[in-house]
Tab-separated table of C-alpha atoms in Angstrom:
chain	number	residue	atom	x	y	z
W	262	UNK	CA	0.000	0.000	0.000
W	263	UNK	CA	3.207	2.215	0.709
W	264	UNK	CA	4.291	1.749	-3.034
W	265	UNK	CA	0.591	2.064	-4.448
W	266	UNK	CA	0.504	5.455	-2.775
W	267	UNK	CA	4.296	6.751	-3.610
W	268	UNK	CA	3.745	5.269	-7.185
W	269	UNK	CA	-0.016	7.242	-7.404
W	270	UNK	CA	1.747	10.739	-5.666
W	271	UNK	CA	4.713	10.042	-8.242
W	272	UNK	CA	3.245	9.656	-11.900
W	273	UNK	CA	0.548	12.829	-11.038
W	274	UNK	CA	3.289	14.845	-10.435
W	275	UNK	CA	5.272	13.782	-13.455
W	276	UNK	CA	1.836	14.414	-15.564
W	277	UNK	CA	1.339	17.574	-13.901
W	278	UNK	CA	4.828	18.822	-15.086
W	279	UNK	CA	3.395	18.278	-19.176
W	280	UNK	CA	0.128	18.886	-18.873
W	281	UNK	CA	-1.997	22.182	-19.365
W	282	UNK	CA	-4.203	23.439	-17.082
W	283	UNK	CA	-7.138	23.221	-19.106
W	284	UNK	CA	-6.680	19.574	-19.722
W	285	UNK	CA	-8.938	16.556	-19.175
W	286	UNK	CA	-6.763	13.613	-17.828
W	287	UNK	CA	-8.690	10.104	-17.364
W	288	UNK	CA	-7.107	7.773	-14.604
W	289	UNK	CA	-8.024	3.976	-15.372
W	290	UNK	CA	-8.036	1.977	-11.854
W	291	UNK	CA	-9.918	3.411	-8.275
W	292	UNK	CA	-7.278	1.281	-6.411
W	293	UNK	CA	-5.126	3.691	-3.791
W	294	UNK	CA	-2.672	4.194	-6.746
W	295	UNK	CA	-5.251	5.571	-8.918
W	296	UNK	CA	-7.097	7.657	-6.150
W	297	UNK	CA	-4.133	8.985	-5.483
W	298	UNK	CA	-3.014	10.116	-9.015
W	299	UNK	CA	-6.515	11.557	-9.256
W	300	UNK	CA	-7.094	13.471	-5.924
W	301	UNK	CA	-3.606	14.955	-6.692
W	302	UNK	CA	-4.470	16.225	-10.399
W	303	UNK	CA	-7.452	17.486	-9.468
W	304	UNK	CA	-6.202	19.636	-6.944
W	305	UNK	CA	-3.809	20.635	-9.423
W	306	UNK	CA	-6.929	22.312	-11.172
W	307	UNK	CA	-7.431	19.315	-14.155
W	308	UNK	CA	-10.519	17.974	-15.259
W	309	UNK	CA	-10.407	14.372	-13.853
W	310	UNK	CA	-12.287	11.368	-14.878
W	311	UNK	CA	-11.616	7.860	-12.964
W	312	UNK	CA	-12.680	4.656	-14.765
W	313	UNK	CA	-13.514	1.541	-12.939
W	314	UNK	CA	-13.491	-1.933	-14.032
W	315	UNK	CA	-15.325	-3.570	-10.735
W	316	UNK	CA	-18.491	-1.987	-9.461
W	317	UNK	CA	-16.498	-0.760	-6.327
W	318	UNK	CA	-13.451	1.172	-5.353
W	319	UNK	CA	-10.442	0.329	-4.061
W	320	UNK	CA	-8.778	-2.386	-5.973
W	321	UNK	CA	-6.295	-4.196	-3.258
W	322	UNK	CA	-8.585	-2.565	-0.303
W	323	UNK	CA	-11.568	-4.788	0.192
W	324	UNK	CA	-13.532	-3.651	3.357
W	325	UNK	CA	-16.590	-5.973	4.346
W	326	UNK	CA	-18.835	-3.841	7.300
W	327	UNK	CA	-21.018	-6.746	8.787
W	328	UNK	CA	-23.393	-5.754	11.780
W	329	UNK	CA	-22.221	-9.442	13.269
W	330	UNK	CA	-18.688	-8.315	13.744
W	331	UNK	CA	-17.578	-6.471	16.201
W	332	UNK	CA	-15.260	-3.621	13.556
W	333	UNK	CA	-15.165	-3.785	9.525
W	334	UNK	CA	-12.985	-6.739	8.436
W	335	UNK	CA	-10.114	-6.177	5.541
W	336	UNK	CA	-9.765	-8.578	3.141
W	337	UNK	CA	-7.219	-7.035	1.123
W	338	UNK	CA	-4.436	-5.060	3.149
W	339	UNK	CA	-5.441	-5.991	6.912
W	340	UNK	CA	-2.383	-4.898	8.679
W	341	UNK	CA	-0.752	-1.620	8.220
W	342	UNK	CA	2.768	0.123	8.756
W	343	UNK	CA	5.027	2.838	8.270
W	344	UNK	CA	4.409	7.172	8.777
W	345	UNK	CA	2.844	7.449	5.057
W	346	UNK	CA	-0.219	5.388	5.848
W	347	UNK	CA	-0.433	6.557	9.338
W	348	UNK	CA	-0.905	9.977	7.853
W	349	UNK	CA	-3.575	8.751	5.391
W	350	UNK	CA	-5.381	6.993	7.748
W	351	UNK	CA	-5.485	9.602	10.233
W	352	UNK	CA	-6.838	11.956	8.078
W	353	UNK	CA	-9.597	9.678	6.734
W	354	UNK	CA	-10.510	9.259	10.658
W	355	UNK	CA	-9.557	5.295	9.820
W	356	UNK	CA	-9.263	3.382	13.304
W	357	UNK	CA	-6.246	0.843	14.164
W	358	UNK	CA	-5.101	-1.050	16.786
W	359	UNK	CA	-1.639	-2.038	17.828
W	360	UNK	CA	-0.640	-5.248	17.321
W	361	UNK	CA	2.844	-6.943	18.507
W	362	UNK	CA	5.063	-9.047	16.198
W	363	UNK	CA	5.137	-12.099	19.061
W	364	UNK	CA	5.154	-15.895	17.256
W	365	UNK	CA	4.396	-19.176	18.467
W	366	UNK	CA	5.394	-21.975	16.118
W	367	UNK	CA	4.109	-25.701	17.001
W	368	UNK	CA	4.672	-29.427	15.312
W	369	UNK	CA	1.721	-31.509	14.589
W	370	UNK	CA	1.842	-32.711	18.306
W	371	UNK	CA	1.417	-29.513	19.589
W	372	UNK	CA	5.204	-28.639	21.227
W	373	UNK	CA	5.860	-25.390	21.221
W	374	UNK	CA	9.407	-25.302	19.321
W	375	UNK	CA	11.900	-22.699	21.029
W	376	UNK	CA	12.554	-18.889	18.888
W	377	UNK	CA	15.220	-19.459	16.561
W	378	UNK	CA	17.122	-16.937	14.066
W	379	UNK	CA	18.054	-19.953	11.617
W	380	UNK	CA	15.618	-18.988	9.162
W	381	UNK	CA	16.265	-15.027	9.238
W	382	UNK	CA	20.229	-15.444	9.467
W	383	UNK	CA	20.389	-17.766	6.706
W	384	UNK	CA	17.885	-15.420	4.449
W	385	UNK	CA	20.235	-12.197	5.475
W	386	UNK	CA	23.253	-14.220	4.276
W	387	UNK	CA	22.008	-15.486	1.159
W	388	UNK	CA	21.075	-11.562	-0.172
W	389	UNK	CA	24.407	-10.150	0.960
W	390	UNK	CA	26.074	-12.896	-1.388
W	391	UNK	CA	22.961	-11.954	-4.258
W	392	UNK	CA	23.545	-8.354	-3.639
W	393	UNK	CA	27.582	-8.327	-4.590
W	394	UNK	CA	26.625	-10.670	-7.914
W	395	UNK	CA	26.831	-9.025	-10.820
W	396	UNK	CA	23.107	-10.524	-11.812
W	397	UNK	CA	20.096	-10.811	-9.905
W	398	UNK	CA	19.453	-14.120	-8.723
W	399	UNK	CA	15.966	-15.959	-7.158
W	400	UNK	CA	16.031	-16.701	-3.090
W	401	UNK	CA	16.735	-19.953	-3.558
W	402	UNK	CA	19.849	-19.982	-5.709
W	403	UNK	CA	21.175	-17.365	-3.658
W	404	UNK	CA	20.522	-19.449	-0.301
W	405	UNK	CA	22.090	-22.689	-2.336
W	406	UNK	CA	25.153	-20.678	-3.861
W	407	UNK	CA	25.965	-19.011	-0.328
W	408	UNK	CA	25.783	-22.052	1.630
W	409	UNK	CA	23.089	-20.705	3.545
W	410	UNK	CA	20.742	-23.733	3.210
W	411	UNK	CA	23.349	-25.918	3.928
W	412	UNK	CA	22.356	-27.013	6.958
W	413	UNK	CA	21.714	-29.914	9.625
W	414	UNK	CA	18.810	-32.130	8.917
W	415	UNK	CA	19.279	-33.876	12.747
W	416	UNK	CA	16.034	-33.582	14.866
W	417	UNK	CA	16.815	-31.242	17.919
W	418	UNK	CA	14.452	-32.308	20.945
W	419	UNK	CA	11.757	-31.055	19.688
W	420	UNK	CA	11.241	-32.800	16.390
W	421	UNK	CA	12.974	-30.274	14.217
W	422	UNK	CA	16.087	-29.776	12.454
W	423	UNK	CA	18.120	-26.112	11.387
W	424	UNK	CA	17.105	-27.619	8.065
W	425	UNK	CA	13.245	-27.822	8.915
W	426	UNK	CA	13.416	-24.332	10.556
W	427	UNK	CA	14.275	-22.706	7.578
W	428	UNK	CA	11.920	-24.337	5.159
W	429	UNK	CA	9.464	-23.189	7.883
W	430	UNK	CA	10.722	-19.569	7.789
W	431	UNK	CA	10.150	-19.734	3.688
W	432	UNK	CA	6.950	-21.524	3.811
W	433	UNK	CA	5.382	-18.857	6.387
W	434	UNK	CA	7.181	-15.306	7.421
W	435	UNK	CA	8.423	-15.102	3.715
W	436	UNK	CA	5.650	-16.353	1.526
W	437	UNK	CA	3.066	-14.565	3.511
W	438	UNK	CA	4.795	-11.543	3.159
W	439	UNK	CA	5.058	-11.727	-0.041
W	440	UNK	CA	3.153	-13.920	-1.491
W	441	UNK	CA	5.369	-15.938	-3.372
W	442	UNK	CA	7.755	-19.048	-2.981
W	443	UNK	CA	11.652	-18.632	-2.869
W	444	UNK	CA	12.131	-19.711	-6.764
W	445	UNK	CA	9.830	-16.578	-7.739
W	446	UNK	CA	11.459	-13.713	-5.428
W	447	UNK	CA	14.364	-11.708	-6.305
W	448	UNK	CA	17.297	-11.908	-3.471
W	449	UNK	CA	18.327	-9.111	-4.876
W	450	UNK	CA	15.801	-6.611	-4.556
W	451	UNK	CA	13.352	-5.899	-2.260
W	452	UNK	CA	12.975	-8.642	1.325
W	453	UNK	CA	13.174	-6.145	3.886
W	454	UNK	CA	10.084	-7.032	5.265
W	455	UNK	CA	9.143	-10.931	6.716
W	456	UNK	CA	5.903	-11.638	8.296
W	457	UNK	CA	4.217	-9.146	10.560
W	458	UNK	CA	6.063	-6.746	11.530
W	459	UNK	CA	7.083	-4.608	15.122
W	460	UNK	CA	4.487	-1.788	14.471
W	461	UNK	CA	2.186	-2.633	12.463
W	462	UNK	CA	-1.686	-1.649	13.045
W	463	UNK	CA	-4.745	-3.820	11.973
W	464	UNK	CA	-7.379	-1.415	10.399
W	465	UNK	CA	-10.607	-1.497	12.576
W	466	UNK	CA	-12.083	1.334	10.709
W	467	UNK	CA	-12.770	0.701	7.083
W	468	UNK	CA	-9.302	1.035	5.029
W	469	UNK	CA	-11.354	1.951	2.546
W	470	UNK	CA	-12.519	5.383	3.277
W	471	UNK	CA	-8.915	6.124	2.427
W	472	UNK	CA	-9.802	5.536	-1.207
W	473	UNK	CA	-13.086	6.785	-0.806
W	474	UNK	CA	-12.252	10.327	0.344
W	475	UNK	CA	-9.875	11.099	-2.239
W	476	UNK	CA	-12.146	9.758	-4.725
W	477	UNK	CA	-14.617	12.675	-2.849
W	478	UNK	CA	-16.528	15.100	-5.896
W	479	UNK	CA	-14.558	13.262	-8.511
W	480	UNK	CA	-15.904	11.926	-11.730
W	481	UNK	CA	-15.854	7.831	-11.413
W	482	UNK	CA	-17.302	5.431	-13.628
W	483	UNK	CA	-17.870	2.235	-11.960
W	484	UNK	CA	-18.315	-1.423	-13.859
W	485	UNK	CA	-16.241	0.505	-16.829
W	486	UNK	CA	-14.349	-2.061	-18.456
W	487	UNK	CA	-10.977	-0.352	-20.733
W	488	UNK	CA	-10.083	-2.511	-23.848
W	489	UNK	CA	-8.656	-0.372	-25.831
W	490	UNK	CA	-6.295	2.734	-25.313
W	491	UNK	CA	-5.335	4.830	-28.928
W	492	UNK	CA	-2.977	7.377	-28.137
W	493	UNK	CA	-1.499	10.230	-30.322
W	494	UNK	CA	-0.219	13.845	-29.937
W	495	UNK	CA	-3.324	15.134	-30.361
W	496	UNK	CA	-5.162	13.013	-27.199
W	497	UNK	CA	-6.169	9.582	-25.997
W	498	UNK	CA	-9.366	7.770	-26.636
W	499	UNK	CA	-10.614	5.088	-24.672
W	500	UNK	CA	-12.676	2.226	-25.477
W	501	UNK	CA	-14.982	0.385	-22.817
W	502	UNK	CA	-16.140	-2.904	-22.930
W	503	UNK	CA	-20.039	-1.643	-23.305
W	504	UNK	CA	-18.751	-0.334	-26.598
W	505	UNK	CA	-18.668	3.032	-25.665
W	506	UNK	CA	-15.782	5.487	-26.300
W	507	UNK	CA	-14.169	8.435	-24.038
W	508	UNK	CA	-11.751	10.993	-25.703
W	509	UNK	CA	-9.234	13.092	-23.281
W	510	UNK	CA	-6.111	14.497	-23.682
W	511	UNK	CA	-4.025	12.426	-21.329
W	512	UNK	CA	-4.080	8.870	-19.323
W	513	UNK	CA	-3.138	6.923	-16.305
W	514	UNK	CA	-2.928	3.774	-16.245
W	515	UNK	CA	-2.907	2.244	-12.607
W	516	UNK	CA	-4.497	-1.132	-13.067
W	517	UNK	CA	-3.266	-4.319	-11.769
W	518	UNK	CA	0.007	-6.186	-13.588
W	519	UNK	CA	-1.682	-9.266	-14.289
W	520	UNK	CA	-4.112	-7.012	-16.402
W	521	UNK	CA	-1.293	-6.059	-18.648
W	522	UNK	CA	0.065	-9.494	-18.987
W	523	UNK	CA	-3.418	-10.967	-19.895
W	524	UNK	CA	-3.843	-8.517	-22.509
W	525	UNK	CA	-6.679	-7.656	-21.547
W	526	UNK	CA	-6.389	-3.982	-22.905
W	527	UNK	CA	-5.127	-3.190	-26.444
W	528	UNK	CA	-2.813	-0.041	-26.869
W	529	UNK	CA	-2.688	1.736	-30.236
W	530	UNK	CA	0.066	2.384	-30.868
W	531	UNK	CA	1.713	-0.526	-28.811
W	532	UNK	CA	3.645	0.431	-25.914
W	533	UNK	CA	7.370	0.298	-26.291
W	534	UNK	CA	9.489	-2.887	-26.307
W	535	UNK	CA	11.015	-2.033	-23.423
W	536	UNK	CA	8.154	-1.866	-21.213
W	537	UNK	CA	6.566	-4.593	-22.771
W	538	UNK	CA	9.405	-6.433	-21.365
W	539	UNK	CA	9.318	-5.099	-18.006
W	540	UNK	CA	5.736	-5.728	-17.604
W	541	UNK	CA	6.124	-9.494	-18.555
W	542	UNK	CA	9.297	-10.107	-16.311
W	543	UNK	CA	7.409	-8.453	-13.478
W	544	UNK	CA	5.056	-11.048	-11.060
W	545	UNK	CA	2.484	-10.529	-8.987
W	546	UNK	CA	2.359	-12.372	-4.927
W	547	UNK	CA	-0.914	-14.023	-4.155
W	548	UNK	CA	-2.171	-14.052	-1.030
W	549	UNK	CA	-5.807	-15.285	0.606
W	550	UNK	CA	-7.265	-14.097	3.898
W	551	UNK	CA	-9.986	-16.426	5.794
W	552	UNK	CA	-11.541	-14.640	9.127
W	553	UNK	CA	-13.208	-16.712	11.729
W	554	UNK	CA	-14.854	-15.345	14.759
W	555	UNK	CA	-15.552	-18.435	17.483
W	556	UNK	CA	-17.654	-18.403	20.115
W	557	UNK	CA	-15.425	-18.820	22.679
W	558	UNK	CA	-11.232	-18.932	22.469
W	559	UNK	CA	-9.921	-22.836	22.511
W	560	UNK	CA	-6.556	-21.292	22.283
W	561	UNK	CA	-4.501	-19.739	25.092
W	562	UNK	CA	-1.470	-18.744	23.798
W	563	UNK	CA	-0.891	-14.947	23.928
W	564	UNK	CA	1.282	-14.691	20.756
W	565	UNK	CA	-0.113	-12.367	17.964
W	566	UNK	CA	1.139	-15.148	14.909
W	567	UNK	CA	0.965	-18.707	14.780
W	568	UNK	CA	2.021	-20.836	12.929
W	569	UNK	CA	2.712	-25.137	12.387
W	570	UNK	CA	5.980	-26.978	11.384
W	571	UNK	CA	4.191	-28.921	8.664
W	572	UNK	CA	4.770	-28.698	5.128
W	573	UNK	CA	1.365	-29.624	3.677
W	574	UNK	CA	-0.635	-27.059	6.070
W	575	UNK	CA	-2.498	-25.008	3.732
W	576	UNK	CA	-2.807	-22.210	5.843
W	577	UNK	CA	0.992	-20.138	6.105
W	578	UNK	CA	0.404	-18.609	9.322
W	579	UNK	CA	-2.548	-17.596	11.695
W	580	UNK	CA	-2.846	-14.013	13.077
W	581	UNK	CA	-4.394	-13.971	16.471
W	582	UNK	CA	-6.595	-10.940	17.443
W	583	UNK	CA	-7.563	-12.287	20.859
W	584	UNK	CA	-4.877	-10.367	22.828
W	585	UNK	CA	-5.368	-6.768	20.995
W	586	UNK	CA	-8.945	-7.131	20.450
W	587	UNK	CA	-10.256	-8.704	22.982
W	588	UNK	CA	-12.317	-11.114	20.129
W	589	UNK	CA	-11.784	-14.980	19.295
W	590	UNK	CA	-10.909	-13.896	16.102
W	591	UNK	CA	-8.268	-15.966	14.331
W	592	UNK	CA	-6.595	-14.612	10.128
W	593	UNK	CA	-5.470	-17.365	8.474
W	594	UNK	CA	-2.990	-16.546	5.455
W	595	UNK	CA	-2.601	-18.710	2.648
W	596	UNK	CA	0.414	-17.638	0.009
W	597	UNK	CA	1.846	-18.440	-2.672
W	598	UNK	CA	1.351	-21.908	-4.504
W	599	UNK	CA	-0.867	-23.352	-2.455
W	600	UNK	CA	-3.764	-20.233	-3.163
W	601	UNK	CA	-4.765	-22.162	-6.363
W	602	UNK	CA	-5.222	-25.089	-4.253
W	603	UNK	CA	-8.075	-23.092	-2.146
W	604	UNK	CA	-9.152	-21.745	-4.593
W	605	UNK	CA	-10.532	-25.386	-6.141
W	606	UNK	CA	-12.021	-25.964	-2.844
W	607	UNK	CA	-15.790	-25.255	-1.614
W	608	UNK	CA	-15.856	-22.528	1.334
W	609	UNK	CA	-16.673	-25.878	3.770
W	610	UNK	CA	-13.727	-28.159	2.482
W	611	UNK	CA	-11.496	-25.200	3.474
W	612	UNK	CA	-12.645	-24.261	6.485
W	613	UNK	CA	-12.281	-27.767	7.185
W	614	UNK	CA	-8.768	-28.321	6.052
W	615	UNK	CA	-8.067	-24.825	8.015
W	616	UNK	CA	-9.306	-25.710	11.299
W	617	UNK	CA	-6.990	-28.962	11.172
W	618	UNK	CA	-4.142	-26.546	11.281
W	619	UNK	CA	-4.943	-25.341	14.662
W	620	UNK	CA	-4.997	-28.211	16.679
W	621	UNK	CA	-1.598	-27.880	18.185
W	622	UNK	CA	-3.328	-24.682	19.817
W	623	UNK	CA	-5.784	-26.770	21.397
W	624	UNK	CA	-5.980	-25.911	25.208
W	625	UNK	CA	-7.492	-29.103	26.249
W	626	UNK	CA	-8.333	-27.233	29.786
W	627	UNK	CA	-10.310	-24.933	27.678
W	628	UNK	CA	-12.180	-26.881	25.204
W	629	UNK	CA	-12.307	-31.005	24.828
W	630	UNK	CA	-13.707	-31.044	21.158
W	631	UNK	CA	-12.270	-29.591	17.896
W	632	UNK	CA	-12.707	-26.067	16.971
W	633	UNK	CA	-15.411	-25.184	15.185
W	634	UNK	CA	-16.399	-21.041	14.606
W	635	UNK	CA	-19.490	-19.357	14.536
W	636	UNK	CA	-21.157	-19.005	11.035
W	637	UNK	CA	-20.277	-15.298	10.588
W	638	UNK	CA	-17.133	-16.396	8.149
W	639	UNK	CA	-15.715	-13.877	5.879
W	640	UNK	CA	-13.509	-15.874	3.214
């Protein structure tokens, strides 16, 4: 959401610096990026039009208000950090509360395996080695080239090895972060960030009124679907999926990456080879949210993430609200390759195959049978 915002604050004031007062500028995506671009221009006095595909705003922000929860629940960007969004959020009036970076991780039998940095160190060595290589290289070559995943595969006491604890780290901190497995992410670029971190907020107040305030007296076309884009020196006309055409004398174009790649829109003429390029070398994390309220918490741990040494857990890592919220309120987080997997599945079989992840938080003094929520579920 940082980036979305820099990138929508950025490319206004780069149009800004062409453009003429008197012109009419069309901004294709209400995501932050694009409400951004288009607050910004508009308060730089030009006419501004925003064009929607979905019949909401917001793009990555995905607020559901139901009167059976206790605060609006985010489905897109949850958790929140750093002074730019604090800013934003403030001045939309947007509600957060504090939550600690704490984890608990647990094998299938329910041991609570002791905080390690194996899985951090051997991450931090792996991108100094990728950093001082003349090319970039993926996380995993860089932690096989460094050494960095060489490592024991003995059983400590608890069940698991240095070896285990770092395919753990990967499997979890990392790929929820990011959304991606170690083969897709650059070691080069970008991992400064793994997991929840010291700091962040979760949004209790609707994320996104953010979007919605800077979108406030502007021109947006909702359920507007761009397929074509002709440019030339004398304007830009648009072409939406209904048929219809808009003319304007400059564009911005903030939708998602994947929507370039598809193809989805046409641009007359094309765009340049070299961005071409960059679009299709770029990817695109994946990440699913499921909320579940319970009646009553069968968990006692205090720890804000959880999370269970077990490779074929399709849930990443749990984010437990109980302690800053005062709610049974579990966030599961499944990343990377195994979101297609969900995805195949019927809201029931995951729940399911969720809940079976959180045995080893059973506290049998608390509850005897298997944990089962309420039906207010918000996959």
């Amino acid at each position: 959401m940082i980036g979305a915002e820099a990138s929508g604050t950025a490319v206004a004031g780069r149009v800004s610096a062409l453009a003429r007062p008197e012109e009419r500028i069309a901004v294709i995506g209400a995501g932050l990026a694009g409400a951004t671009a288009a607050r910004a221009l508009a308060d730089s006095g030009f006419d501004v039009v925003v064009v929607e595909a979905r019949d909401r705003v917001g793009g990555r922000i995905d607020t559901r208000d139901d009167g059976a929860w206790p605060f609006p629940v985010e489905l897109g960007a949850a958790s929140v950090a750093g002074d730019t969004l604090d800013r934003l959020l403030q001045a939309s009036a947007v509600g957060t509360i504090s939550l600690d970076a704490t984890r608990e991780t647990r094998t299938l039998d329910g041991v609570v395996v002791p905080p390690s940095t194996v899985g951090p160190d051997a991450v931090t060595t792996a991108v100094d080695w990728a950093r001082a290589q003349p090319t970039d290289n993926s996380l995993a070559s860089a932690l096989s080239a460094s050494g960095a995943s060489t490592l024991s595969t003995t059983p400590s006491p608890d069940g698991v090895s240095p070896s285990d604890e770092l395919a753990h780290y990967l499997e979890t901190a990392i790929a929820s972060e990011y959304g991606a497995n170690s083969f897709r992410l650059s070691a080069s670029y970008g991992l400064d960030r793994a997991g929840l971190a010291a700091g962040s907020a979760l949004v209790v107040g609707g994320l996104e009124t953010v979007v919605e305030d800077a979108l406030d007296d502007l021109d947006v076309l909702l359920s507007s679907i761009v397929i074509r884009i002709a440019y030339d020196d004398d304007g830009v006309s648009l072409r939406l999926g209904t048929g219809e055409s808009l003319s304007v004398d400059r564009v911005v174009v903030t939708v998602p990456i994947g929507v370039l790649q598809s193809g989805t829109i046409e641009f007359a003429p094309a765009l340049p080879e070299a961005t071409t390029a960059s679009i299709e070398a770029l990817g695109m994390g994946t990440l699913e949210q499921l909320w579940l309220r319970f009646d009553e918490p069968f968990w006692s741990t205090e720890a804000t993430v959880l999370s269970v040494v077990d490779e074929t857990s399709e849930i990443a890592e749990w984010i437990n609200l109980l302690p800053a919220t005062g709610q049974p309120i579990l966030v599961g987080l499944t990343a990377a390759e195994d979101v297609p997997v969900t995805l195949k599945q019927s809201d029931d079989e995951f729940i399911e195959a969720a809940l079976r992840t959180l045995v080893p938080f059973v506290d049998e003094t608390l509850s005897t049978a298997t944990p089962s929520p309420t039906p207010t579920v918000v996959p």
